């Protein structure tokens, strides 16, 4: 009978267990992370806000879910005029609503709140986030929209809630 080298056997066993642990690792992705990824992956909405203020250089400032509804705090892009900034935020809102409501992985969302903020530097050099636009669209309202023919200029009329600061 041959003698088996126990050290080699233990080393082989450890290698197999380690490989199993590495391959078996799964990352749980939260709904908030899925929403953020979906919004940022839309090239017409974008990941970056266009601001050179480091705290607000990304489009998404915060994503949360409460009572089955998503609340997204978004940073509006600087426009050539105030009107441009609003029009761009409204157009991007339509794209976000369409992305989220047409995706099966977000079927549990009963509503989506979009809160658009604009970072402004005040007289003392402090940065203030100013809410410039808030839009809420429920799943019921979204399901009545033919997104292929929808004009984002109508968003103010059909949204369950629409507010802009000007």
PDB file of C-alpha atoms in Angstrom:
ATOM      1  CA  UNK A   1       0.000   0.000   0.000  1.00  0.00           C
ATOM      2  CA  UNK A   2       1.339   3.392  -1.007  1.00  0.00           C
ATOM      3  CA  UNK A   3       1.537   6.272   1.352  1.00  0.00           C
ATOM      4  CA  UNK A   4      -0.560   9.294   0.336  1.00  0.00           C
ATOM      5  CA  UNK A   5       0.994  12.720   0.867  1.00  0.00           C
ATOM      6  CA  UNK A   6      -1.580  14.421   3.094  1.00  0.00           C
ATOM      7  CA  UNK A   7      -0.155  17.891   2.468  1.00  0.00           C
ATOM      8  CA  UNK A   8      -0.841  17.616  -1.264  1.00  0.00           C
ATOM      9  CA  UNK A   9      -4.380  16.384  -0.596  1.00  0.00           C
ATOM     10  CA  UNK A  10      -5.113  19.293   1.800  1.00  0.00           C
ATOM     11  CA  UNK A  11      -3.633  21.819  -0.634  1.00  0.00           C
ATOM     12  CA  UNK A  12      -5.809  20.479  -3.463  1.00  0.00           C
ATOM     13  CA  UNK A  13      -8.903  20.546  -1.252  1.00  0.00           C
ATOM     14  CA  UNK A  14      -8.211  24.168  -0.199  1.00  0.00           C
ATOM     15  CA  UNK A  15      -7.777  25.216  -3.848  1.00  0.00           C
ATOM     16  CA  UNK A  16     -11.116  23.656  -4.786  1.00  0.00           C
ATOM     17  CA  UNK A  17     -12.902  25.342  -1.872  1.00  0.00           C
ATOM     18  CA  UNK A  18     -11.357  28.730  -2.659  1.00  0.00           C
ATOM     19  CA  UNK A  19     -12.317  28.474  -6.335  1.00  0.00           C
ATOM     20  CA  UNK A  20     -15.882  27.577  -5.341  1.00  0.00           C
ATOM     21  CA  UNK A  21     -16.113  30.576  -3.047  1.00  0.00           C
ATOM     22  CA  UNK A  22     -14.882  32.959  -5.736  1.00  0.00           C
ATOM     23  CA  UNK A  23     -17.200  31.678  -8.436  1.00  0.00           C
ATOM     24  CA  UNK A  24     -20.170  31.270  -6.148  1.00  0.00           C
ATOM     25  CA  UNK A  25     -20.147  34.880  -4.979  1.00  0.00           C
ATOM     26  CA  UNK A  26     -23.229  36.771  -6.101  1.00  0.00           C
ATOM     27  CA  UNK A  27     -23.846  40.443  -5.629  1.00  0.00           C
ATOM     28  CA  UNK A  28     -27.327  41.545  -4.716  1.00  0.00           C
ATOM     29  CA  UNK A  29     -28.272  44.628  -6.710  1.00  0.00           C
ATOM     30  CA  UNK A  30     -30.853  46.844  -5.031  1.00  0.00           C
ATOM     31  CA  UNK A  31     -33.771  48.384  -6.882  1.00  0.00           C
ATOM     32  CA  UNK A  32     -32.207  51.824  -6.323  1.00  0.00           C
ATOM     33  CA  UNK A  33     -28.988  50.662  -8.000  1.00  0.00           C
ATOM     34  CA  UNK A  34     -30.949  49.181 -10.906  1.00  0.00           C
ATOM     35  CA  UNK A  35     -32.813  52.459 -11.399  1.00  0.00           C
ATOM     36  CA  UNK A  36     -29.582  54.444 -11.282  1.00  0.00           C
ATOM     37  CA  UNK A  37     -27.952  52.134 -13.819  1.00  0.00           C
ATOM     38  CA  UNK A  38     -30.966  52.357 -16.142  1.00  0.00           C
ATOM     39  CA  UNK A  39     -31.066  56.161 -16.047  1.00  0.00           C
ATOM     40  CA  UNK A  40     -27.303  56.576 -16.442  1.00  0.00           C
ATOM     41  CA  UNK A  41     -27.172  54.115 -19.341  1.00  0.00           C
ATOM     42  CA  UNK A  42     -29.551  56.215 -21.435  1.00  0.00           C
ATOM     43  CA  UNK A  43     -27.191  58.298 -23.606  1.00  0.00           C
ATOM     44  CA  UNK A  44     -29.785  61.071 -23.984  1.00  0.00           C
ATOM     45  CA  UNK A  45     -30.044  61.480 -20.212  1.00  0.00           C
ATOM     46  CA  UNK A  46     -26.428  60.780 -19.409  1.00  0.00           C
ATOM     47  CA  UNK A  47     -24.335  60.073 -16.376  1.00  0.00           C
ATOM     48  CA  UNK A  48     -22.763  63.527 -16.075  1.00  0.00           C
ATOM     49  CA  UNK A  49     -24.669  66.731 -15.370  1.00  0.00           C
ATOM     50  CA  UNK A  50     -22.346  69.105 -17.195  1.00  0.00           C
ATOM     51  CA  UNK A  51     -21.489  71.108 -14.081  1.00  0.00           C
ATOM     52  CA  UNK A  52     -17.887  71.575 -13.017  1.00  0.00           C
ATOM     53  CA  UNK A  53     -18.844  71.517  -9.316  1.00  0.00           C
ATOM     54  CA  UNK A  54     -17.394  68.240  -8.035  1.00  0.00           C
ATOM     55  CA  UNK A  55     -20.295  67.405  -5.697  1.00  0.00           C
ATOM     56  CA  UNK A  56     -22.802  67.806  -8.528  1.00  0.00           C
ATOM     57  CA  UNK A  57     -20.973  66.602 -11.611  1.00  0.00           C
ATOM     58  CA  UNK A  58     -23.157  63.473 -11.860  1.00  0.00           C
ATOM     59  CA  UNK A  59     -26.741  63.534 -13.128  1.00  0.00           C
ATOM     60  CA  UNK A  60     -28.165  61.457 -10.271  1.00  0.00           C
ATOM     61  CA  UNK A  61     -27.827  63.010  -6.845  1.00  0.00           C
ATOM     62  CA  UNK A  62     -29.942  60.422  -5.010  1.00  0.00           C
ATOM     63  CA  UNK A  63     -32.333  57.527  -5.619  1.00  0.00           C
ATOM     64  CA  UNK A  64     -34.707  56.177  -3.012  1.00  0.00           C
ATOM     65  CA  UNK A  65     -37.825  54.029  -2.909  1.00  0.00           C
ATOM     66  CA  UNK A  66     -40.662  54.666  -0.498  1.00  0.00           C
ATOM     67  CA  UNK A  67     -44.037  52.928  -0.465  1.00  0.00           C
ATOM     68  CA  UNK A  68     -43.470  51.405  -3.909  1.00  0.00           C
ATOM     69  CA  UNK A  69     -42.545  54.723  -5.504  1.00  0.00           C
ATOM     70  CA  UNK A  70     -39.142  55.843  -6.730  1.00  0.00           C
ATOM     71  CA  UNK A  71     -37.803  59.281  -5.890  1.00  0.00           C
ATOM     72  CA  UNK A  72     -34.947  60.491  -8.069  1.00  0.00           C
ATOM     73  CA  UNK A  73     -33.042  63.665  -7.302  1.00  0.00           C
ATOM     74  CA  UNK A  74     -31.431  64.775 -10.544  1.00  0.00           C
ATOM     75  CA  UNK A  75     -29.020  67.574 -11.376  1.00  0.00           C
ATOM     76  CA  UNK A  76     -30.181  69.713 -14.297  1.00  0.00           C
ATOM     77  CA  UNK A  77     -27.677  70.600 -16.988  1.00  0.00           C
ATOM     78  CA  UNK A  78     -26.541  74.154 -17.439  1.00  0.00           C
ATOM     79  CA  UNK A  79     -28.289  75.593 -20.477  1.00  0.00           C
ATOM     80  CA  UNK A  80     -27.687  78.592 -22.639  1.00  0.00           C
ATOM     81  CA  UNK A  81     -30.693  80.125 -20.907  1.00  0.00           C
ATOM     82  CA  UNK A  82     -33.039  79.300 -18.025  1.00  0.00           C
ATOM     83  CA  UNK A  83     -35.617  78.197 -20.572  1.00  0.00           C
ATOM     84  CA  UNK A  84     -33.089  75.792 -22.149  1.00  0.00           C
ATOM     85  CA  UNK A  85     -32.327  74.187 -18.773  1.00  0.00           C
ATOM     86  CA  UNK A  86     -36.049  73.590 -18.130  1.00  0.00           C
ATOM     87  CA  UNK A  87     -36.760  72.260 -21.619  1.00  0.00           C
ATOM     88  CA  UNK A  88     -33.828  69.856 -21.393  1.00  0.00           C
ATOM     89  CA  UNK A  89     -34.942  68.635 -17.943  1.00  0.00           C
ATOM     90  CA  UNK A  90     -38.486  68.049 -19.219  1.00  0.00           C
ATOM     91  CA  UNK A  91     -37.240  66.172 -22.286  1.00  0.00           C
ATOM     92  CA  UNK A  92     -34.973  64.013 -20.111  1.00  0.00           C
ATOM     93  CA  UNK A  93     -37.838  63.416 -17.669  1.00  0.00           C
ATOM     94  CA  UNK A  94     -39.901  61.893 -20.472  1.00  0.00           C
ATOM     95  CA  UNK A  95     -36.996  59.597 -21.329  1.00  0.00           C
ATOM     96  CA  UNK A  96     -36.575  58.523 -17.687  1.00  0.00           C
ATOM     97  CA  UNK A  97     -40.295  57.825 -17.277  1.00  0.00           C
ATOM     98  CA  UNK A  98     -40.352  55.834 -20.518  1.00  0.00           C
ATOM     99  CA  UNK A  99     -37.261  53.809 -19.557  1.00  0.00           C
ATOM    100  CA  UNK A 100     -38.590  52.928 -16.125  1.00  0.00           C
ATOM    101  CA  UNK A 101     -42.217  52.254 -17.011  1.00  0.00           C
ATOM    102  CA  UNK A 102     -41.536  50.173 -20.111  1.00  0.00           C
ATOM    103  CA  UNK A 103     -38.978  47.941 -18.397  1.00  0.00           C
ATOM    104  CA  UNK A 104     -40.382  44.753 -16.874  1.00  0.00           C
ATOM    105  CA  UNK A 105     -37.824  44.825 -14.063  1.00  0.00           C
ATOM    106  CA  UNK A 106     -39.541  47.932 -12.660  1.00  0.00           C
ATOM    107  CA  UNK A 107     -43.106  46.587 -12.814  1.00  0.00           C
ATOM    108  CA  UNK A 108     -43.379  46.933  -9.029  1.00  0.00           C
ATOM    109  CA  UNK A 109     -42.991  50.721  -9.170  1.00  0.00           C
ATOM    110  CA  UNK A 110     -46.342  52.395  -8.653  1.00  0.00           C
ATOM    111  CA  UNK A 111     -45.000  55.884  -9.249  1.00  0.00           C
ATOM    112  CA  UNK A 112     -41.888  57.860 -10.115  1.00  0.00           C
ATOM    113  CA  UNK A 113     -41.030  61.275  -8.676  1.00  0.00           C
ATOM    114  CA  UNK A 114     -38.380  63.310 -10.492  1.00  0.00           C
ATOM    115  CA  UNK A 115     -36.944  66.255  -8.592  1.00  0.00           C
ATOM    116  CA  UNK A 116     -34.604  68.362 -10.703  1.00  0.00           C
ATOM    117  CA  UNK A 117     -32.088  70.565  -8.929  1.00  0.00           C
ATOM    118  CA  UNK A 118     -29.755  73.253 -10.161  1.00  0.00           C
ATOM    119  CA  UNK A 119     -26.566  74.019  -8.229  1.00  0.00           C
ATOM    120  CA  UNK A 120     -25.996  77.743  -7.828  1.00  0.00           C
ATOM    121  CA  UNK A 121     -23.147  79.626  -6.219  1.00  0.00           C
ATOM    122  CA  UNK A 122     -24.480  82.386  -3.969  1.00  0.00           C
ATOM    123  CA  UNK A 123     -22.864  85.751  -3.187  1.00  0.00           C
ATOM    124  CA  UNK A 124     -20.709  84.257  -0.437  1.00  0.00           C
ATOM    125  CA  UNK A 125     -19.429  81.452  -2.655  1.00  0.00           C
ATOM    126  CA  UNK A 126     -21.604  78.764  -1.075  1.00  0.00           C
ATOM    127  CA  UNK A 127     -23.221  76.196  -3.337  1.00  0.00           C
ATOM    128  CA  UNK A 128     -26.973  75.880  -2.983  1.00  0.00           C
ATOM    129  CA  UNK A 129     -29.139  73.293  -4.672  1.00  0.00           C
ATOM    130  CA  UNK A 130     -32.302  74.901  -5.935  1.00  0.00           C
ATOM    131  CA  UNK A 131     -35.295  72.728  -6.836  1.00  0.00           C
ATOM    132  CA  UNK A 132     -36.328  73.951 -10.282  1.00  0.00           C
ATOM    133  CA  UNK A 133     -38.699  71.211 -11.432  1.00  0.00           C
ATOM    134  CA  UNK A 134     -40.718  68.412  -9.836  1.00  0.00           C
ATOM    135  CA  UNK A 135     -42.727  65.871 -11.816  1.00  0.00           C
ATOM    136  CA  UNK A 136     -44.684  62.862 -10.597  1.00  0.00           C
ATOM    137  CA  UNK A 137     -46.060  60.239 -12.929  1.00  0.00           C
ATOM    138  CA  UNK A 138     -48.051  57.286 -11.618  1.00  0.00           C
ATOM    139  CA  UNK A 139     -48.012  53.867 -13.250  1.00  0.00           C
ATOM    140  CA  UNK A 140     -51.691  54.310 -14.121  1.00  0.00           C
ATOM    141  CA  UNK A 141     -51.015  57.530 -16.018  1.00  0.00           C
ATOM    142  CA  UNK A 142     -47.868  56.120 -17.629  1.00  0.00           C
ATOM    143  CA  UNK A 143     -49.781  53.077 -18.883  1.00  0.00           C
ATOM    144  CA  UNK A 144     -52.104  55.375 -20.850  1.00  0.00           C
ATOM    145  CA  UNK A 145     -49.200  56.923 -22.797  1.00  0.00           C
ATOM    146  CA  UNK A 146     -48.215  55.761 -26.255  1.00  0.00           C
ATOM    147  CA  UNK A 147     -44.509  56.486 -25.768  1.00  0.00           C
ATOM    148  CA  UNK A 148     -43.710  56.100 -29.471  1.00  0.00           C
ATOM    149  CA  UNK A 149     -45.944  59.075 -30.362  1.00  0.00           C
ATOM    150  CA  UNK A 150     -45.616  61.031 -27.120  1.00  0.00           C
ATOM    151  CA  UNK A 151     -44.392  64.614 -27.256  1.00  0.00           C
ATOM    152  CA  UNK A 152     -42.504  65.640 -24.128  1.00  0.00           C
ATOM    153  CA  UNK A 153     -44.057  69.136 -24.312  1.00  0.00           C
ATOM    154  CA  UNK A 154     -47.294  67.468 -23.138  1.00  0.00           C
ATOM    155  CA  UNK A 155     -45.719  66.126 -19.956  1.00  0.00           C
ATOM    156  CA  UNK A 156     -46.859  69.145 -17.936  1.00  0.00           C
ATOM    157  CA  UNK A 157     -50.460  68.500 -18.988  1.00  0.00           C
ATOM    158  CA  UNK A 158     -50.641  64.760 -18.357  1.00  0.00           C
ATOM    159  CA  UNK A 159     -48.386  64.326 -15.317  1.00  0.00           C
ATOM    160  CA  UNK A 160     -50.090  63.564 -12.020  1.00  0.00           C
ATOM    161  CA  UNK A 161     -48.056  66.437 -10.555  1.00  0.00           C
ATOM    162  CA  UNK A 162     -45.989  69.059 -12.316  1.00  0.00           C
ATOM    163  CA  UNK A 163     -44.257  72.077 -10.772  1.00  0.00           C
ATOM    164  CA  UNK A 164     -41.537  74.351 -12.066  1.00  0.00           C
ATOM    165  CA  UNK A 165     -40.035  77.334 -10.335  1.00  0.00           C
ATOM    166  CA  UNK A 166     -40.559  79.779 -13.217  1.00  0.00           C
TER     167      UNK A 166
END
